[in-house]
C-alpha cells in the first residue's frame, strides 16, 4: 500500500467577506423614520461579524493498484457518501451509438457475476442504502449514500456493481425498451423538445453535443451487449477513475475497506479523446417547433460557448449572474417582475470539459411570445453595449462568493463538487482562491466578456409553441429568418 | 457565544432491530412571544450558515368561495415588499448576500424560508418581521396585477402545458364534495385569480397572518441569546391577529366508484386509482406509507415485478399515502407502455391489491421498507433548510418540534398484519376514483368497466 500526497490541507479564512461588507446595505430608496417606534425599522440591520468558512479538507491517498482516493471527513451525522468517478462519459460514445455511456451506467445494477438485479436491490434496500449510477458528458458515476453502521455491507454491493457487472441480455432488453419509451415521452415536454432542437441546430449531427446523452431512438436500437461491454472494459479502469469519500470516517478506517474491495481493480490503456468542429452560425434565425394549442411558448435562445477551462470562465459567472443567473437578475426582473410574461426567466453557461453553450430561456404566455423575444434581445444587447452598474456588479459578486458556505453543506454536495473539479482538472484548493478571482472582476470585464461570449446577431432562437398563433408576429420582428422544425427533421 | 456547548444533533444509537437506524433527536428550544408567535431555535454549527423558516398555518383550505388560488397568490405578494422593504428587495437583499429563499403554499400551510451566511441573521429577521407586521401599506393594484399574471403563467407552465398536468386537479374535484376545502386545487382557477382584489389581500392578511398563527424556526450556526433579543425586537411589537378557525368538515367518504377519462397531449396512457384514507398522523398513516413502499418502491416491489419486469405493461408505477391536515387519500399512478390498454393495467392492480389483502407481506419486504424509511430520516436532516422545515412541520401538526423519534417509532412498530389490515380497510374495490388519461384521439385505451 502506498500513500501519496498524504493530506493536502487547506483552510481559508474568508477575508473577502470583510471586503464585501463595505458595500452592503445599498440604498434601495429612502424612507422616513417613525420615531414612535422603539427603534428605526426603516434601517436595514448591518451584517454581523466576519465568519470563517473552513473549506473541506481533502485528503489524498491511493490504493495498492494506484486507484486515487479523495477523502473528506464530515462528522455531523453517521453517514458516508461515496462516489466513484470514471473520467469518461457520453462525449466518447462511439459514432452513431449515442447513449452508450449512459446505457452502460444504467446497466451496472442489473446483474453482476454473483447477483441478479433483484438480489442487488434487495441487499441495498435491506440496509437502507441509496445506490445510483449514471453518466454526464465528461464522466460516469456510481454513487452510494449509507449509514455508517452499514458501511462494509454497502461498500461490498457498491464495489460489486462497479467492478463485476455482466450486462445480462434479458435485463438489457428490458432496459432498452424502457429507454426507448422515455425517448418517446420527450415529445410530451415542450422544454425537452426545444433543448434537443437547440443542441442539434448548434452542434450538428457529427458533434457529440448535437445528440442527447441518453441517445436517440435509432442509436439506442443499434447498441448491442458488446457495445456496453466494450465501453465498460475500455473506460472503467482504475487509472481512469477516482474514489471520493465524504462522511463520518477517517482515512485509517477507510483504507482497509477500500483496499479490500477496490485494491485489485485493473488499469488499462485509455484512448485519446477526439476533437470535433462546430458549425459556424452565419446569422440569427428562429426555429419553431410546433405544439398546437400550447398555453405557452418555450423560448430557448443561445449558441456555442466556452469550456470550463476557458480563461473567461470566472468573468462569465459574474456576467451571467447579472444577466440571468438568479431571480434578482435582469432577465427575470424584466420579464417576470416587471412585465408578468412568465413564471421565470433565466440564462446560463453550460461549461463542459470540451466546450459548452450559452442559453437564455423562459416559458411565456403564447400571446406575448413576440414581446418576450423583444425583451430577451434587449437584455442580451444591453449587457454588451452598456456597463452594468456598480451596484449590480457588487450584488452579483457577493451573491456568488457568499453562496459557497451553503454549497459545501452536506456530504453529497461536497462529493459532487470534488467530482466536478476532478473532471475539469481543477486543483483540490480551487475554491480557496475562487472568491478572490470573482472579487477581481470589473464592470469593464463584464462588458468585454458579454461582447465576447454573447452574440445576439449569430444566435439560434428555438421556440416550441403553437406556430399558428406566433409565427406571423415573430416574422414581423425582423430579427431573423423563421424556420419550421418539422416532425421529420426533429431529433428523436 | 458558546456554540461548542450546544450539541448540534444528539444522535443516540440504540438497537431497535438487527438493522435499525437508532433514535434521532434534534435538540431545540421553543417559546412563545406575548403576541403568540411560536419561536423554535436549533443550533447546528457544522456550517457557517443560518436558516429562517416561518410557517403560517393557512393554505388553500382557508380560501373563500370564488377565490380559489388566493392563498398561493398571497404568498407571491409577500415577496413584493412591505412598509420598509422595497419591491423585489426581499429577493435582492437575500440573493445579494449569497442566500437562497423561497416560499410554498399547500392546502394547509404556507412556508417562507431563507438560508444565508449566519452573519445575516438579523437582516433575515428584519425582512420576515416587516412583512408579518407591515405588509399592507406596500400593496398596490399594479403589484397585484403583475403577480396575478405571474401566477397565471405558473398555472400554464406547471399544470396546463405540462403532460398529465390537470389530472390531480380533476381527481380532487371528484374525491371531495364541492363544499369541502380540498375540492379545489392550491393553484386555483384562472377566473378566481382574475377576481382577486386588494380588499381580499387585506382580509386574508388580517385573518391568517397574525403572529399567533405562525411559527418561526431559526436553525444553524447562531447564538441563541442574541437571536432571542432580535426576535423580540423585530417581532415583539406585531399585534396578535384574531383566533384562527379552520374549516373542519367530516372526512368525506366516497360511496361509489367514480370512473372517468381525460384526453391529453401525451404519448403514454396513464391510470390513477384514488381512495379516501386518513389524515396526517392518523394511527393508520404509517402502515399506509409502508403499504406504498411494499407495493411500489424499488425493483423488489410488487408493482415492479408484476407490471414492469415480468410482464412489461407499465413504464412506471407508484403507490403512496397522501396525508393532509383534515383528510387524506391513498393513491396509485401508473404509466402504461405505448398503446397498452389501461384495462390491462387495472386487472393487474386488482390482482396485486387482492394479494396483499389476503397474504401477509414477508418479513424481508417489511424490513426493506422500514429500513429504507428509517435511513431516509437521517439523510433528510443533512441540510439545515430541510431540518428547519421538519421542525416546523412537527410543531404545526403535533405541537412538538422534535417529533423525529416519535415519528420514526411509528414506522418501526408497523407490522405485516398492520399492512394487510390497512390494505383491506382502505383499498375498497367499490368506492374509489379511477381516472384514465389517454393520448388525444385514443379513448379506446381507457380502463372501462
PDB file of N, CA and C in Angstrom, chain A residues 28 31 37 39 41-42 45 47-49 51 76-79 109-110 118 122 126 128 130 149 171 174 178 181 184-185 188 292 296 326-328 336-337 340-343 365 395 398-399 402 409, chain B residues 9 11 20 44 46 80 84 88 91-92 95-98 119-120 123 126 129 134 146-147 153-154 156-157 161 233-234 237 265-268 299-300 305 309 315 364 368 371 375-376 382-384:
ATOM      1  N   UNK A  28     -31.735  51.337  -1.312  1.00  0.00           N
ATOM      2  CA  UNK A  28     -32.806  50.930  -2.228  1.00  0.00           C
ATOM      3  C   UNK A  28     -33.994  51.873  -2.100  1.00  0.00           C
ATOM      4  N   UNK A  31     -36.540  56.279   3.171  1.00  0.00           N
ATOM      5  CA  UNK A  31     -37.813  56.283   3.882  1.00  0.00           C
ATOM      6  C   UNK A  31     -37.658  57.143   5.132  1.00  0.00           C
ATOM      7  N   UNK A  37     -41.755  54.449  17.175  1.00  0.00           N
ATOM      8  CA  UNK A  37     -41.374  53.058  17.360  1.00  0.00           C
ATOM      9  C   UNK A  37     -40.143  52.965  18.267  1.00  0.00           C
ATOM     10  N   UNK A  39     -37.463  51.486  17.784  1.00  0.00           N
ATOM     11  CA  UNK A  39     -36.226  51.610  17.012  1.00  0.00           C
ATOM     12  C   UNK A  39     -36.624  51.927  15.593  1.00  0.00           C
ATOM     13  N   UNK A  41     -37.229  51.065  12.196  1.00  0.00           N
ATOM     14  CA  UNK A  41     -37.437  49.897  11.362  1.00  0.00           C
ATOM     15  C   UNK A  41     -37.073  50.140   9.885  1.00  0.00           C
ATOM     16  N   UNK A  42     -36.936  51.395   9.526  1.00  0.00           N
ATOM     17  CA  UNK A  42     -36.605  51.677   8.119  1.00  0.00           C
ATOM     18  C   UNK A  42     -35.162  51.309   7.801  1.00  0.00           C
ATOM     19  N   UNK A  45     -30.723  46.187   9.079  1.00  0.00           N
ATOM     20  CA  UNK A  45     -29.662  45.861  10.045  1.00  0.00           C
ATOM     21  C   UNK A  45     -28.318  45.630   9.345  1.00  0.00           C
ATOM     22  N   UNK A  47     -24.700  43.822   8.752  1.00  0.00           N
ATOM     23  CA  UNK A  47     -24.364  42.405   8.839  1.00  0.00           C
ATOM     24  C   UNK A  47     -23.531  42.149  10.083  1.00  0.00           C
ATOM     25  N   UNK A  48     -23.565  40.915  10.563  1.00  0.00           N
ATOM     26  CA  UNK A  48     -22.825  40.553  11.760  1.00  0.00           C
ATOM     27  C   UNK A  48     -21.341  40.420  11.504  1.00  0.00           C
ATOM     28  N   UNK A  49     -20.654  39.992  12.537  1.00  0.00           N
ATOM     29  CA  UNK A  49     -19.200  39.948  12.418  1.00  0.00           C
ATOM     30  C   UNK A  49     -18.765  38.856  11.440  1.00  0.00           C
ATOM     31  N   UNK A  51     -17.334  35.892   9.375  1.00  0.00           N
ATOM     32  CA  UNK A  51     -17.346  34.477   9.709  1.00  0.00           C
ATOM     33  C   UNK A  51     -16.264  33.754   8.922  1.00  0.00           C
ATOM     34  N   UNK A  76     -20.749  15.262  11.098  1.00  0.00           N
ATOM     35  CA  UNK A  76     -22.008  15.757  11.664  1.00  0.00           C
ATOM     36  C   UNK A  76     -23.007  14.632  11.940  1.00  0.00           C
ATOM     37  N   UNK A  77     -23.126  13.724  10.997  1.00  0.00           N
ATOM     38  CA  UNK A  77     -24.082  12.625  11.135  1.00  0.00           C
ATOM     39  C   UNK A  77     -23.379  11.319  10.773  1.00  0.00           C
ATOM     40  N   UNK A  78     -23.859  10.185  11.295  1.00  0.00           N
ATOM     41  CA  UNK A  78     -23.196   8.906  10.991  1.00  0.00           C
ATOM     42  C   UNK A  78     -23.567   8.389   9.597  1.00  0.00           C
ATOM     43  N   UNK A  79     -23.209   9.170   8.585  1.00  0.00           N
ATOM     44  CA  UNK A  79     -23.475   8.765   7.203  1.00  0.00           C
ATOM     45  C   UNK A  79     -22.197   8.901   6.372  1.00  0.00           C
ATOM     46  N   UNK A 109     -26.323  -1.965 -12.201  1.00  0.00           N
ATOM     47  CA  UNK A 109     -27.013  -2.657 -11.102  1.00  0.00           C
ATOM     48  C   UNK A 109     -28.048  -3.656 -11.610  1.00  0.00           C
ATOM     49  N   UNK A 110     -27.907  -4.088 -12.846  1.00  0.00           N
ATOM     50  CA  UNK A 110     -28.849  -5.071 -13.403  1.00  0.00           C
ATOM     51  C   UNK A 110     -28.309  -6.502 -13.331  1.00  0.00           C
ATOM     52  N   UNK A 118     -32.414  -8.284  -8.795  1.00  0.00           N
ATOM     53  CA  UNK A 118     -33.268  -8.288  -7.608  1.00  0.00           C
ATOM     54  C   UNK A 118     -32.447  -8.493  -6.338  1.00  0.00           C
ATOM     55  N   UNK A 122     -32.314  -5.899  -3.323  1.00  0.00           N
ATOM     56  CA  UNK A 122     -32.680  -6.400  -2.003  1.00  0.00           C
ATOM     57  C   UNK A 122     -31.590  -6.100  -0.981  1.00  0.00           C
ATOM     58  N   UNK A 126     -32.225  -3.513   2.102  1.00  0.00           N
ATOM     59  CA  UNK A 126     -32.249  -4.110   3.433  1.00  0.00           C
ATOM     60  C   UNK A 126     -31.465  -3.257   4.427  1.00  0.00           C
ATOM     61  N   UNK A 128     -31.056   0.043   3.825  1.00  0.00           N
ATOM     62  CA  UNK A 128     -31.496   1.417   3.595  1.00  0.00           C
ATOM     63  C   UNK A 128     -30.485   2.261   2.846  1.00  0.00           C
ATOM     64  N   UNK A 130     -28.607   4.036  -0.421  1.00  0.00           N
ATOM     65  CA  UNK A 130     -29.003   4.584  -1.716  1.00  0.00           C
ATOM     66  C   UNK A 130     -27.859   4.383  -2.688  1.00  0.00           C
ATOM     67  N   UNK A 149     -23.061   2.566  10.041  1.00  0.00           N
ATOM     68  CA  UNK A 149     -23.077   1.227  10.626  1.00  0.00           C
ATOM     69  C   UNK A 149     -23.187   0.127   9.577  1.00  0.00           C
ATOM     70  N   UNK A 171     -32.111  -8.540 -19.107  1.00  0.00           N
ATOM     71  CA  UNK A 171     -32.308  -7.253 -18.446  1.00  0.00           C
ATOM     72  C   UNK A 171     -31.987  -6.102 -19.376  1.00  0.00           C
ATOM     73  N   UNK A 174     -34.947  -5.328 -21.529  1.00  0.00           N
ATOM     74  CA  UNK A 174     -35.991  -4.634 -20.765  1.00  0.00           C
ATOM     75  C   UNK A 174     -35.625  -3.163 -20.552  1.00  0.00           C
ATOM     76  N   UNK A 178     -37.447   0.354 -21.992  1.00  0.00           N
ATOM     77  CA  UNK A 178     -37.816   1.488 -21.128  1.00  0.00           C
ATOM     78  C   UNK A 178     -37.142   2.774 -21.590  1.00  0.00           C
ATOM     79  N   UNK A 181     -38.980   4.053 -24.589  1.00  0.00           N
ATOM     80  CA  UNK A 181     -40.239   4.691 -24.199  1.00  0.00           C
ATOM     81  C   UNK A 181     -39.986   6.087 -23.624  1.00  0.00           C
ATOM     82  N   UNK A 184     -39.582   8.383 -26.431  1.00  0.00           N
ATOM     83  CA  UNK A 184     -40.897   8.735 -26.974  1.00  0.00           C
ATOM     84  C   UNK A 184     -41.556   9.831 -26.131  1.00  0.00           C
ATOM     85  N   UNK A 185     -41.388   9.740 -24.819  1.00  0.00           N
ATOM     86  CA  UNK A 185     -42.013  10.720 -23.915  1.00  0.00           C
ATOM     87  C   UNK A 185     -41.413  12.119 -24.024  1.00  0.00           C
ATOM     88  N   UNK A 188     -43.671  14.843 -25.160  1.00  0.00           N
ATOM     89  CA  UNK A 188     -44.655  15.457 -24.257  1.00  0.00           C
ATOM     90  C   UNK A 188     -44.176  16.791 -23.694  1.00  0.00           C
ATOM     91  N   UNK A 292     -49.294  22.455 -31.109  1.00  0.00           N
ATOM     92  CA  UNK A 292     -50.597  23.085 -31.335  1.00  0.00           C
ATOM     93  C   UNK A 292     -51.365  23.275 -30.023  1.00  0.00           C
ATOM     94  N   UNK A 296     -48.454  28.038 -23.565  1.00  0.00           N
ATOM     95  CA  UNK A 296     -47.276  28.908 -23.501  1.00  0.00           C
ATOM     96  C   UNK A 296     -46.314  28.557 -24.630  1.00  0.00           C
ATOM     97  N   UNK A 326     -30.084  34.334 -11.625  1.00  0.00           N
ATOM     98  CA  UNK A 326     -30.943  34.085 -10.469  1.00  0.00           C
ATOM     99  C   UNK A 326     -32.201  34.949 -10.551  1.00  0.00           C
ATOM    100  N   UNK A 327     -33.058  34.798  -9.550  1.00  0.00           N
ATOM    101  CA  UNK A 327     -34.330  35.532  -9.536  1.00  0.00           C
ATOM    102  C   UNK A 327     -34.106  37.033  -9.712  1.00  0.00           C
ATOM    103  N   UNK A 328     -33.142  37.570  -8.935  1.00  0.00           N
ATOM    104  CA  UNK A 328     -32.945  39.021  -8.927  1.00  0.00           C
ATOM    105  C   UNK A 328     -32.041  39.493 -10.062  1.00  0.00           C
ATOM    106  N   UNK A 336     -40.485  38.776 -15.761  1.00  0.00           N
ATOM    107  CA  UNK A 336     -41.457  38.331 -14.763  1.00  0.00           C
ATOM    108  C   UNK A 336     -41.946  39.482 -13.891  1.00  0.00           C
ATOM    109  N   UNK A 337     -41.016  40.106 -13.190  1.00  0.00           N
ATOM    110  CA  UNK A 337     -41.440  41.048 -12.152  1.00  0.00           C
ATOM    111  C   UNK A 337     -41.919  42.376 -12.718  1.00  0.00           C
ATOM    112  N   UNK A 340     -44.645  40.492 -16.236  1.00  0.00           N
ATOM    113  CA  UNK A 340     -45.592  39.405 -15.945  1.00  0.00           C
ATOM    114  C   UNK A 340     -45.787  38.445 -17.109  1.00  0.00           C
ATOM    115  N   UNK A 341     -44.793  38.359 -18.015  1.00  0.00           N
ATOM    116  CA  UNK A 341     -44.925  37.476 -19.184  1.00  0.00           C
ATOM    117  C   UNK A 341     -44.706  36.007 -18.839  1.00  0.00           C
ATOM    118  N   UNK A 342     -44.035  35.749 -17.715  1.00  0.00           N
ATOM    119  CA  UNK A 342     -43.562  34.390 -17.436  1.00  0.00           C
ATOM    120  C   UNK A 342     -43.527  34.117 -15.938  1.00  0.00           C
ATOM    121  N   UNK A 343     -43.406  32.831 -15.585  1.00  0.00           N
ATOM    122  CA  UNK A 343     -43.195  32.439 -14.195  1.00  0.00           C
ATOM    123  C   UNK A 343     -41.707  32.550 -13.845  1.00  0.00           C
ATOM    124  N   UNK A 365     -46.385  33.243 -21.878  1.00  0.00           N
ATOM    125  CA  UNK A 365     -47.757  33.155 -22.368  1.00  0.00           C
ATOM    126  C   UNK A 365     -47.755  33.336 -23.882  1.00  0.00           C
ATOM    127  N   UNK A 395     -23.588  43.242  -6.167  1.00  0.00           N
ATOM    128  CA  UNK A 395     -24.661  42.298  -5.835  1.00  0.00           C
ATOM    129  C   UNK A 395     -24.307  40.904  -6.374  1.00  0.00           C
ATOM    130  N   UNK A 398     -21.074  39.315  -4.594  1.00  0.00           N
ATOM    131  CA  UNK A 398     -21.343  38.878  -3.235  1.00  0.00           C
ATOM    132  C   UNK A 398     -22.247  37.638  -3.249  1.00  0.00           C
ATOM    133  N   UNK A 399     -23.202  37.684  -4.150  1.00  0.00           N
ATOM    134  CA  UNK A 399     -24.093  36.552  -4.343  1.00  0.00           C
ATOM    135  C   UNK A 399     -23.330  35.256  -4.607  1.00  0.00           C
ATOM    136  N   UNK A 402     -20.620  34.459  -1.443  1.00  0.00           N
ATOM    137  CA  UNK A 402     -21.206  34.107  -0.143  1.00  0.00           C
ATOM    138  C   UNK A 402     -22.145  32.912  -0.237  1.00  0.00           C
ATOM    139  N   UNK A 409     -22.426  22.278   2.216  1.00  0.00           N
ATOM    140  CA  UNK A 409     -23.082  21.904   3.469  1.00  0.00           C
ATOM    141  C   UNK A 409     -23.131  20.390   3.740  1.00  0.00           C
TER     142      UNK A 409
ATOM    143  N   UNK B   9     -26.539  17.941  17.196  1.00  0.00           N
ATOM    144  CA  UNK B   9     -27.544  16.923  16.947  1.00  0.00           C
ATOM    145  C   UNK B   9     -27.224  15.760  17.849  1.00  0.00           C
ATOM    146  N   UNK B  11     -27.326  12.214  18.708  1.00  0.00           N
ATOM    147  CA  UNK B  11     -27.588  11.033  17.910  1.00  0.00           C
ATOM    148  C   UNK B  11     -27.305   9.807  18.747  1.00  0.00           C
ATOM    149  N   UNK B  20     -31.797  -1.556  12.476  1.00  0.00           N
ATOM    150  CA  UNK B  20     -32.485  -0.273  12.624  1.00  0.00           C
ATOM    151  C   UNK B  20     -31.503   0.890  12.726  1.00  0.00           C
ATOM    152  N   UNK B  44     -26.879  24.398  15.117  1.00  0.00           N
ATOM    153  CA  UNK B  44     -26.102  23.409  14.374  1.00  0.00           C
ATOM    154  C   UNK B  44     -24.948  24.177  13.750  1.00  0.00           C
ATOM    155  N   UNK B  46     -22.331  23.117  12.188  1.00  0.00           N
ATOM    156  CA  UNK B  46     -21.497  22.357  11.258  1.00  0.00           C
ATOM    157  C   UNK B  46     -21.169  23.137   9.988  1.00  0.00           C
ATOM    158  N   UNK B  80     -43.316  41.076  -2.580  1.00  0.00           N
ATOM    159  CA  UNK B  80     -43.442  42.332  -3.318  1.00  0.00           C
ATOM    160  C   UNK B  80     -43.203  43.548  -2.416  1.00  0.00           C
ATOM    161  N   UNK B  84     -41.216  48.854   4.910  1.00  0.00           N
ATOM    162  CA  UNK B  84     -39.814  49.292   4.920  1.00  0.00           C
ATOM    163  C   UNK B  84     -38.915  48.508   3.977  1.00  0.00           C
ATOM    164  N   UNK B  88     -39.455  43.778  -4.656  1.00  0.00           N
ATOM    165  CA  UNK B  88     -38.414  42.806  -5.016  1.00  0.00           C
ATOM    166  C   UNK B  88     -37.166  42.873  -4.135  1.00  0.00           C
ATOM    167  N   UNK B  91     -35.950  39.597  -2.357  1.00  0.00           N
ATOM    168  CA  UNK B  91     -35.093  38.733  -3.166  1.00  0.00           C
ATOM    169  C   UNK B  91     -33.702  39.348  -3.337  1.00  0.00           C
ATOM    170  N   UNK B  92     -33.680  40.632  -3.632  1.00  0.00           N
ATOM    171  CA  UNK B  92     -32.400  41.278  -3.931  1.00  0.00           C
ATOM    172  C   UNK B  92     -31.472  41.211  -2.719  1.00  0.00           C
ATOM    173  N   UNK B  95     -30.492  37.313  -1.990  1.00  0.00           N
ATOM    174  CA  UNK B  95     -29.595  36.762  -3.008  1.00  0.00           C
ATOM    175  C   UNK B  95     -28.291  37.564  -3.055  1.00  0.00           C
ATOM    176  N   UNK B  96     -28.367  38.819  -2.715  1.00  0.00           N
ATOM    177  CA  UNK B  96     -27.183  39.673  -2.744  1.00  0.00           C
ATOM    178  C   UNK B  96     -26.153  39.332  -1.673  1.00  0.00           C
ATOM    179  N   UNK B  97     -26.526  38.488  -0.710  1.00  0.00           N
ATOM    180  CA  UNK B  97     -25.520  38.023   0.253  1.00  0.00           C
ATOM    181  C   UNK B  97     -25.303  36.518   0.094  1.00  0.00           C
ATOM    182  N   UNK B  98     -25.630  36.029  -1.090  1.00  0.00           N
ATOM    183  CA  UNK B  98     -25.386  34.608  -1.375  1.00  0.00           C
ATOM    184  C   UNK B  98     -26.452  33.695  -0.801  1.00  0.00           C
ATOM    185  N   UNK B 119     -23.955  35.436   9.500  1.00  0.00           N
ATOM    186  CA  UNK B 119     -23.853  36.818   9.990  1.00  0.00           C
ATOM    187  C   UNK B 119     -24.955  37.730   9.441  1.00  0.00           C
ATOM    188  N   UNK B 120     -25.904  37.172   8.686  1.00  0.00           N
ATOM    189  CA  UNK B 120     -27.033  37.983   8.207  1.00  0.00           C
ATOM    190  C   UNK B 120     -28.336  37.662   8.914  1.00  0.00           C
ATOM    191  N   UNK B 123     -30.673  40.585   9.587  1.00  0.00           N
ATOM    192  CA  UNK B 123     -31.346  41.085   8.380  1.00  0.00           C
ATOM    193  C   UNK B 123     -32.554  40.203   8.019  1.00  0.00           C
ATOM    194  N   UNK B 126     -35.386  40.972  10.301  1.00  0.00           N
ATOM    195  CA  UNK B 126     -35.969  42.268   9.924  1.00  0.00           C
ATOM    196  C   UNK B 126     -36.903  42.096   8.716  1.00  0.00           C
ATOM    197  N   UNK B 129     -40.054  40.005   9.683  1.00  0.00           N
ATOM    198  CA  UNK B 129     -40.971  40.704  10.587  1.00  0.00           C
ATOM    199  C   UNK B 129     -41.664  41.854   9.865  1.00  0.00           C
ATOM    200  N   UNK B 134     -46.090  44.679   8.587  1.00  0.00           N
ATOM    201  CA  UNK B 134     -46.330  45.907   7.819  1.00  0.00           C
ATOM    202  C   UNK B 134     -46.427  45.639   6.307  1.00  0.00           C
ATOM    203  N   UNK B 146     -49.456  42.419 -11.582  1.00  0.00           N
ATOM    204  CA  UNK B 146     -48.229  41.767 -12.055  1.00  0.00           C
ATOM    205  C   UNK B 146     -48.150  40.329 -11.542  1.00  0.00           C
ATOM    206  N   UNK B 147     -48.351  40.132 -10.231  1.00  0.00           N
ATOM    207  CA  UNK B 147     -48.216  38.785  -9.681  1.00  0.00           C
ATOM    208  C   UNK B 147     -49.371  37.887 -10.105  1.00  0.00           C
ATOM    209  N   UNK B 153     -49.230  32.447 -15.268  1.00  0.00           N
ATOM    210  CA  UNK B 153     -48.197  31.767 -16.051  1.00  0.00           C
ATOM    211  C   UNK B 153     -47.674  30.534 -15.335  1.00  0.00           C
ATOM    212  N   UNK B 154     -47.645  30.592 -14.010  1.00  0.00           N
ATOM    213  CA  UNK B 154     -47.264  29.394 -13.257  1.00  0.00           C
ATOM    214  C   UNK B 154     -48.290  28.287 -13.506  1.00  0.00           C
ATOM    215  N   UNK B 156     -50.159  27.952 -16.167  1.00  0.00           N
ATOM    216  CA  UNK B 156     -49.958  27.458 -17.538  1.00  0.00           C
ATOM    217  C   UNK B 156     -48.754  26.518 -17.601  1.00  0.00           C
ATOM    218  N   UNK B 157     -47.653  26.954 -16.967  1.00  0.00           N
ATOM    219  CA  UNK B 157     -46.403  26.194 -17.067  1.00  0.00           C
ATOM    220  C   UNK B 157     -46.470  24.867 -16.310  1.00  0.00           C
ATOM    221  N   UNK B 161     -49.771  23.306 -19.425  1.00  0.00           N
ATOM    222  CA  UNK B 161     -48.845  22.984 -20.509  1.00  0.00           C
ATOM    223  C   UNK B 161     -47.946  21.804 -20.141  1.00  0.00           C
ATOM    224  N   UNK B 233     -37.160  42.039  19.463  1.00  0.00           N
ATOM    225  CA  UNK B 233     -37.056  43.384  18.898  1.00  0.00           C
ATOM    226  C   UNK B 233     -37.875  43.508  17.608  1.00  0.00           C
ATOM    227  N   UNK B 234     -37.741  42.555  16.740  1.00  0.00           N
ATOM    228  CA  UNK B 234     -38.377  42.693  15.417  1.00  0.00           C
ATOM    229  C   UNK B 234     -39.820  42.201  15.377  1.00  0.00           C
ATOM    230  N   UNK B 237     -43.451  43.643  18.670  1.00  0.00           N
ATOM    231  CA  UNK B 237     -44.481  44.693  18.641  1.00  0.00           C
ATOM    232  C   UNK B 237     -45.602  44.411  17.631  1.00  0.00           C
ATOM    233  N   UNK B 265     -52.292  15.788 -24.406  1.00  0.00           N
ATOM    234  CA  UNK B 265     -51.222  15.715 -25.406  1.00  0.00           C
ATOM    235  C   UNK B 265     -50.060  14.911 -24.828  1.00  0.00           C
ATOM    236  N   UNK B 266     -50.264  13.607 -24.757  1.00  0.00           N
ATOM    237  CA  UNK B 266     -49.252  12.727 -24.177  1.00  0.00           C
ATOM    238  C   UNK B 266     -49.058  11.515 -25.075  1.00  0.00           C
ATOM    239  N   UNK B 267     -47.922  10.879 -24.908  1.00  0.00           N
ATOM    240  CA  UNK B 267     -47.626   9.699 -25.706  1.00  0.00           C
ATOM    241  C   UNK B 267     -48.155   8.431 -25.050  1.00  0.00           C
ATOM    242  N   UNK B 268     -48.139   8.412 -23.701  1.00  0.00           N
ATOM    243  CA  UNK B 268     -48.465   7.176 -22.999  1.00  0.00           C
ATOM    244  C   UNK B 268     -49.744   7.322 -22.180  1.00  0.00           C
ATOM    245  N   UNK B 299     -36.952  -2.367  -7.051  1.00  0.00           N
ATOM    246  CA  UNK B 299     -37.103  -3.466  -8.003  1.00  0.00           C
ATOM    247  C   UNK B 299     -37.781  -4.687  -7.397  1.00  0.00           C
ATOM    248  N   UNK B 300     -37.743  -4.805  -6.060  1.00  0.00           N
ATOM    249  CA  UNK B 300     -38.391  -5.957  -5.465  1.00  0.00           C
ATOM    250  C   UNK B 300     -39.831  -5.679  -5.072  1.00  0.00           C
ATOM    251  N   UNK B 305     -42.275  -5.982 -10.128  1.00  0.00           N
ATOM    252  CA  UNK B 305     -42.247  -7.357 -10.635  1.00  0.00           C
ATOM    253  C   UNK B 305     -43.423  -7.617 -11.580  1.00  0.00           C
ATOM    254  N   UNK B 309     -41.323  -5.592 -14.877  1.00  0.00           N
ATOM    255  CA  UNK B 309     -40.292  -6.570 -15.229  1.00  0.00           C
ATOM    256  C   UNK B 309     -40.862  -7.837 -15.866  1.00  0.00           C
ATOM    257  N   UNK B 315     -44.548   1.678 -17.717  1.00  0.00           N
ATOM    258  CA  UNK B 315     -43.270   2.379 -17.743  1.00  0.00           C
ATOM    259  C   UNK B 315     -42.846   2.756 -16.326  1.00  0.00           C
ATOM    260  N   UNK B 364     -38.975 -10.056   4.987  1.00  0.00           N
ATOM    261  CA  UNK B 364     -37.944  -9.345   4.213  1.00  0.00           C
ATOM    262  C   UNK B 364     -38.527  -8.068   3.575  1.00  0.00           C
ATOM    263  N   UNK B 368     -37.125  -4.312   4.448  1.00  0.00           N
ATOM    264  CA  UNK B 368     -36.626  -3.412   3.395  1.00  0.00           C
ATOM    265  C   UNK B 368     -37.368  -2.079   3.449  1.00  0.00           C
ATOM    266  N   UNK B 371     -36.588  -0.187   6.899  1.00  0.00           N
ATOM    267  CA  UNK B 371     -35.201   0.288   6.969  1.00  0.00           C
ATOM    268  C   UNK B 371     -34.946   1.427   5.978  1.00  0.00           C
ATOM    269  N   UNK B 375     -33.706   5.072   7.164  1.00  0.00           N
ATOM    270  CA  UNK B 375     -32.479   5.709   6.674  1.00  0.00           C
ATOM    271  C   UNK B 375     -32.799   7.082   6.095  1.00  0.00           C
ATOM    272  N   UNK B 376     -33.972   7.199   5.468  1.00  0.00           N
ATOM    273  CA  UNK B 376     -34.310   8.489   4.873  1.00  0.00           C
ATOM    274  C   UNK B 376     -34.517   9.572   5.935  1.00  0.00           C
ATOM    275  N   UNK B 382     -29.711  16.249   6.762  1.00  0.00           N
ATOM    276  CA  UNK B 382     -28.337  16.682   6.487  1.00  0.00           C
ATOM    277  C   UNK B 382     -28.257  18.178   6.216  1.00  0.00           C
ATOM    278  N   UNK B 383     -29.312  18.745   5.654  1.00  0.00           N
ATOM    279  CA  UNK B 383     -29.255  20.186   5.392  1.00  0.00           C
ATOM    280  C   UNK B 383     -30.119  20.908   6.421  1.00  0.00           C
ATOM    281  N   UNK B 384     -29.635  22.055   6.901  1.00  0.00           N
ATOM    282  CA  UNK B 384     -30.398  22.756   7.932  1.00  0.00           C
ATOM    283  C   UNK B 384     -31.713  23.282   7.382  1.00  0.00           C
TER     284      UNK B 384
END
